[in-house]
């Protein structure tokens, strides 16, 4: 990241790749370098459309960060966990249930998984506006790099993806981009750095529009495929794993799928390693109403498959706050085999056990 003063921090060494054969999902790869020509742009829009309607997941390569820059981000991501003691962490704990905000630490055992089991996942979340709250002292010298990382993800990764997805619905190219202002008031994005050992989370959907995950080698992420089976997401060096969330599914009337995914125990040869992840969770501006964009010629042809059935569509702020406050804290009701439900803002939310 030229032009920035880069304080020193120990280099984070990731786990080696697993040698165990796993059944991986066959996910498409979007090469953003192909957007430089009109023909490439159109071809990518078709590929992204098909990926989001069939899988809800795809990889992105040539996203503007080289391997060294990505490694630097993982070095920084490790700081809130390896360099901050438990007492100081308690000072910066997020008040998720009270405020519907993830900003700060999500401590271990905050989420209830099942049968009295609680999670062992620790998060540190930073809003793209790094001034929204105070951060641990050891992390403060790195905030300029974190802010630049957030802007890069927002403008050089999220926006191109949103343009492709708008074209896929035959909408004006900036339709979704205009809903995702970097400087908008609200909590429209969170950067999430996760460190966990031998953990799993129930199958769920993300509540925003797009989630950007920097691929890392510890195999734990699985997606529920269209044939009803769970398949692993394979690590690709310096690639991004992209998935759709509830908000994009709502806005697209179900045309783009918010795919169910879960975190499971890694393969045996990786269980002694810590899984460190870097995420950029994307949401629309808080005041955007998550109603289907029925002006889309595509929706007019294929119809709306995901609507609110008489319930007033929530704003992004209401949906964000409701999902954040409820996750891992509410009593889920059994619905069908392996599926539990809760109702948020009048909308049924499913969890897959």
XYZ file of C-alpha atoms in Angstrom:
353
model
C 0.000 0.000 0.000
C 2.238 2.817 -1.227
C 2.074 6.167 0.489
C 1.226 4.750 3.903
C 3.509 4.492 6.893
C 3.396 0.797 7.703
C 4.203 -0.052 11.331
C 5.881 -3.371 11.928
C 3.976 -6.354 13.260
C 4.853 -10.072 13.377
C 4.140 -11.970 10.184
C 1.150 -14.282 10.450
C 1.967 -17.737 9.094
C -1.141 -19.546 7.822
C -1.766 -23.253 8.137
C -0.619 -25.594 5.373
C -3.296 -26.831 2.982
C -5.076 -30.041 3.918
C -3.948 -33.311 2.347
C -7.316 -34.941 2.962
C -9.596 -35.403 -0.043
C -12.746 -33.333 0.356
C -15.804 -32.913 -1.824
C -15.500 -29.324 -3.030
C -18.222 -27.160 -4.546
C -17.605 -26.385 -8.210
C -17.748 -22.601 -8.021
C -17.203 -20.217 -10.965
C -14.221 -17.837 -11.038
C -14.780 -14.177 -11.961
C -11.632 -12.514 -13.312
C -12.088 -8.765 -12.779
C -9.285 -8.056 -15.269
C -11.759 -9.028 -18.010
C -13.918 -5.992 -17.221
C -11.493 -3.771 -19.146
C -13.242 -4.442 -22.472
C -16.969 -4.159 -23.336
C -17.082 -7.772 -24.534
C -15.332 -8.993 -21.382
C -17.633 -6.905 -19.210
C -20.738 -8.435 -20.805
C -19.345 -11.968 -20.582
C -18.540 -11.485 -16.888
C -22.039 -10.107 -16.216
C -23.527 -13.289 -17.671
C -21.123 -15.430 -15.657
C -21.833 -13.537 -12.411
C -25.589 -13.729 -13.046
C -25.439 -17.477 -13.554
C -23.190 -17.923 -10.510
C -25.528 -16.004 -8.221
C -28.690 -17.681 -9.498
C -27.275 -21.215 -9.336
C -24.751 -21.143 -6.467
C -24.972 -17.803 -4.652
C -21.166 -18.090 -4.397
C -18.213 -17.464 -6.699
C -14.499 -16.658 -6.572
C -12.925 -13.367 -7.668
C -9.352 -13.092 -8.907
C -7.314 -10.064 -10.081
C -9.039 -7.953 -7.451
C -6.240 -5.384 -7.164
C -4.290 -6.755 -4.195
C -1.160 -8.746 -4.832
C -0.090 -11.619 -2.569
C 2.155 -9.420 -0.408
C -0.664 -6.919 0.220
C -3.049 -9.702 1.165
C -0.488 -11.210 3.541
C -0.076 -7.798 5.171
C -3.829 -7.639 5.816
C -3.709 -11.032 7.535
C -0.787 -9.797 9.656
C -2.951 -6.864 10.769
C -6.019 -9.083 11.236
C -4.132 -11.159 13.788
C -3.364 -8.150 16.022
C -6.736 -7.873 17.852
C -6.336 -11.478 19.008
C -2.630 -12.097 19.535
C -1.694 -8.632 20.854
C -4.679 -7.684 23.031
C -5.251 -9.220 26.460
C -8.611 -10.466 27.729
C -9.077 -7.551 30.126
C -8.597 -4.955 27.381
C -10.841 -6.940 25.032
C -13.709 -6.595 27.515
C -13.415 -2.806 27.162
C -14.208 -3.094 23.449
C -16.947 -5.744 23.467
C -19.729 -5.096 20.952
C -23.243 -4.577 22.323
C -24.914 -6.711 19.673
C -28.127 -7.601 21.473
C -28.640 -4.109 22.866
C -27.779 -2.035 19.790
C -27.865 -4.411 16.816
C -24.259 -3.475 16.035
C -21.298 -5.822 15.604
C -18.650 -3.120 16.128
C -15.977 -4.326 18.529
C -15.294 -7.814 19.865
C -17.741 -10.680 19.625
C -16.391 -12.832 22.497
C -16.286 -16.607 22.486
C -19.422 -18.411 23.693
C -21.729 -15.479 22.877
C -23.710 -17.478 20.302
C -25.748 -20.528 21.275
C -25.289 -23.287 18.704
C -27.383 -26.249 19.848
C -28.058 -28.465 22.851
C -26.298 -26.133 25.276
C -23.196 -25.886 23.065
C -21.863 -22.354 22.621
C -19.478 -21.115 19.942
C -15.700 -20.786 20.278
C -15.382 -18.093 17.610
C -13.891 -14.701 18.386
C -14.457 -11.720 16.068
C -13.229 -8.167 15.926
C -15.430 -5.955 13.757
C -14.560 -2.533 12.386
C -16.954 -0.264 10.547
C -15.580 1.179 7.318
C -15.721 4.523 9.153
C -12.868 3.721 11.521
C -13.723 6.757 13.697
C -17.124 5.373 14.748
C -15.632 3.950 17.931
C -12.328 3.621 19.776
C -10.068 0.631 19.083
C -7.466 -1.248 21.158
C -4.319 0.811 21.499
C -2.051 -1.660 19.714
C -4.319 -1.587 16.647
C -4.483 2.212 16.300
C -1.249 2.674 14.286
C -2.706 0.329 11.653
C -6.026 2.149 11.213
C -4.915 4.082 8.090
C -4.138 0.765 6.385
C -7.449 -0.696 7.537
C -9.320 2.322 6.180
C -7.533 2.011 2.843
C -8.319 -1.712 2.791
C -12.000 -0.946 3.385
C -12.126 1.613 0.580
C -10.382 -0.790 -1.793
C -12.916 -3.522 -1.064
C -15.810 -1.116 -1.413
C -14.807 0.619 -4.620
C -12.548 -1.883 -6.416
C -14.280 -5.156 -5.507
C -17.852 -4.525 -4.321
C -18.747 -1.891 -6.925
C -17.570 -3.929 -9.940
C -19.509 -6.946 -8.649
C -22.633 -4.838 -8.123
C -22.338 -3.476 -11.670
C -22.148 -7.001 -13.066
C -25.178 -8.082 -11.049
C -27.204 -5.037 -12.150
C -26.447 -5.807 -15.799
C -27.483 -9.396 -15.103
C -30.940 -8.098 -14.147
C -30.968 -5.704 -17.129
C -30.999 -2.729 -14.777
C -28.936 0.452 -15.171
C -25.359 -0.455 -14.290
C -25.149 1.830 -11.248
C -28.447 0.646 -9.676
C -26.895 -1.329 -6.827
C -23.786 0.865 -6.593
C -25.985 3.879 -5.835
C -27.380 2.034 -2.823
C -23.914 1.423 -1.345
C -22.345 4.787 -0.548
C -18.956 4.545 1.152
C -19.587 7.704 3.184
C -23.289 7.134 3.889
C -24.525 7.453 7.455
C -25.182 4.121 9.096
C -23.519 0.786 9.549
C -23.609 -0.383 5.995
C -20.453 -2.472 6.248
C -18.374 -4.259 8.793
C -14.890 -5.656 8.451
C -14.745 -8.896 10.357
C -11.600 -10.635 11.504
C -12.280 -14.086 12.888
C -10.090 -16.473 14.835
C -11.425 -19.858 15.871
C -10.451 -23.426 16.691
C -12.564 -26.541 16.095
C -15.777 -24.546 15.764
C -18.901 -24.827 13.718
C -21.846 -22.567 13.079
C -25.258 -23.646 11.872
C -26.196 -23.227 8.254
C -27.341 -19.655 7.741
C -27.497 -16.808 5.255
C -25.663 -13.507 5.654
C -27.982 -10.540 6.107
C -26.280 -7.970 3.849
C -25.957 -7.817 0.085
C -22.467 -9.167 -0.630
C -19.886 -10.820 1.618
C -16.223 -10.691 0.583
C -14.022 -13.347 2.201
C -10.271 -13.428 1.669
C -9.511 -17.078 0.960
C -7.431 -18.841 3.644
C -6.214 -22.437 3.793
C -8.033 -23.938 6.806
C -10.957 -25.881 5.321
C -14.109 -25.210 7.364
C -16.578 -23.332 5.141
C -19.295 -25.387 3.468
C -22.249 -24.392 1.304
C -25.601 -26.117 0.904
C -25.809 -26.943 -2.799
C -28.948 -27.106 -4.927
C -28.993 -30.911 -4.653
C -29.303 -30.637 -0.860
C -25.739 -31.714 0.008
C -23.035 -29.794 1.873
C -19.834 -29.206 -0.088
C -16.561 -27.589 0.974
C -15.282 -24.272 -0.369
C -11.763 -24.810 -1.690
C -8.926 -22.433 -0.866
C -7.489 -20.561 -3.857
C -4.363 -18.529 -3.165
C -5.045 -14.755 -3.141
C -8.613 -15.231 -4.336
C -11.776 -13.791 -2.826
C -14.835 -15.864 -1.991
C -18.008 -13.917 -2.767
C -21.523 -14.750 -1.640
C -24.920 -13.112 -1.719
C -26.880 -12.260 1.425
C -30.522 -11.675 2.356
C -30.573 -8.044 1.254
C -29.511 -8.898 -2.298
C -32.029 -11.734 -2.441
C -34.767 -9.342 -1.298
C -33.808 -6.614 -3.785
C -33.613 -9.123 -6.627
C -36.944 -10.723 -5.733
C -35.200 -14.055 -5.216
C -33.411 -13.962 -8.583
C -30.042 -13.931 -6.799
C -29.734 -16.552 -4.056
C -28.614 -15.913 -0.493
C -26.891 -19.266 -0.202
C -26.923 -21.189 3.052
C -23.449 -21.850 4.409
C -21.927 -23.116 7.623
C -18.600 -23.486 9.421
C -17.630 -27.003 10.466
C -14.684 -28.662 12.161
C -11.651 -28.649 9.842
C -10.135 -31.868 8.477
C -8.034 -33.826 10.948
C -4.676 -32.605 9.613
C -5.681 -28.944 10.216
C -7.341 -29.195 13.619
C -4.289 -28.020 15.536
C -4.208 -24.724 13.599
C -6.055 -21.508 14.262
C -8.362 -20.352 11.481
C -7.894 -16.630 10.845
C -10.303 -14.999 8.421
C -10.676 -11.542 6.918
C -14.122 -10.473 5.713
C -15.765 -7.389 4.258
C -19.507 -7.505 4.917
C -21.416 -5.227 2.558
C -24.837 -3.685 3.113
C -26.867 -1.036 1.368
C -27.278 2.391 2.917
C -29.436 2.119 6.043
C -32.454 3.897 4.517
C -32.782 1.563 1.496
C -36.042 -0.393 1.565
C -35.341 -4.028 0.743
C -38.216 -4.416 -1.721
C -37.860 -6.274 -5.056
C -36.726 -4.078 -7.950
C -39.749 -4.970 -10.063
C -38.646 -2.549 -12.783
C -36.071 -5.167 -13.792
C -37.029 -6.609 -17.205
C -35.679 -9.932 -15.956
C -38.090 -9.990 -13.004
C -40.918 -8.991 -15.298
C -40.155 -12.063 -17.386
C -39.352 -14.651 -14.709
C -41.438 -13.236 -11.855
C -40.654 -12.507 -8.217
C -39.915 -15.650 -6.222
C -39.028 -13.969 -2.919
C -41.447 -11.356 -1.585
C -42.652 -10.263 1.833
C -46.209 -11.639 1.449
C -48.079 -8.702 2.903
C -45.350 -7.656 5.346
C -43.879 -4.185 4.816
C -40.346 -4.650 3.446
C -37.833 -3.589 6.101
C -35.135 -1.016 5.592
C -31.549 -2.203 5.622
C -31.131 -0.654 9.072
C -34.118 -2.541 10.514
C -33.020 -5.832 8.956
C -29.400 -5.371 10.066
C -30.350 -4.541 13.642
C -32.887 -7.348 13.862
C -30.567 -10.052 12.507
C -27.568 -8.869 14.542
C -29.456 -8.718 17.845
C -31.163 -12.090 17.344
C -28.345 -14.262 15.993
C -27.365 -16.970 18.469
C -29.526 -15.394 21.173
C -33.110 -16.394 20.359
C -34.893 -19.716 20.822
C -35.321 -21.257 17.391
C -38.464 -23.215 16.559
C -38.199 -26.595 14.801
C -39.737 -26.391 11.320
C -38.734 -29.550 9.450
C -35.971 -32.102 9.715
C -32.683 -30.257 10.224
C -34.315 -26.821 9.921
C -35.169 -24.292 12.641
C -36.857 -20.922 12.248
C -37.218 -17.514 13.822
C -39.198 -14.475 12.711
C -37.428 -11.123 12.288
C -39.314 -8.041 11.075
C -42.175 -10.337 10.089
C -39.873 -12.434 7.861
C -39.132 -16.113 8.469
C -35.387 -16.753 8.852
C -34.212 -20.362 8.580
C -31.208 -22.006 10.242
C -29.918 -25.387 9.090
C -28.647 -27.675 11.834
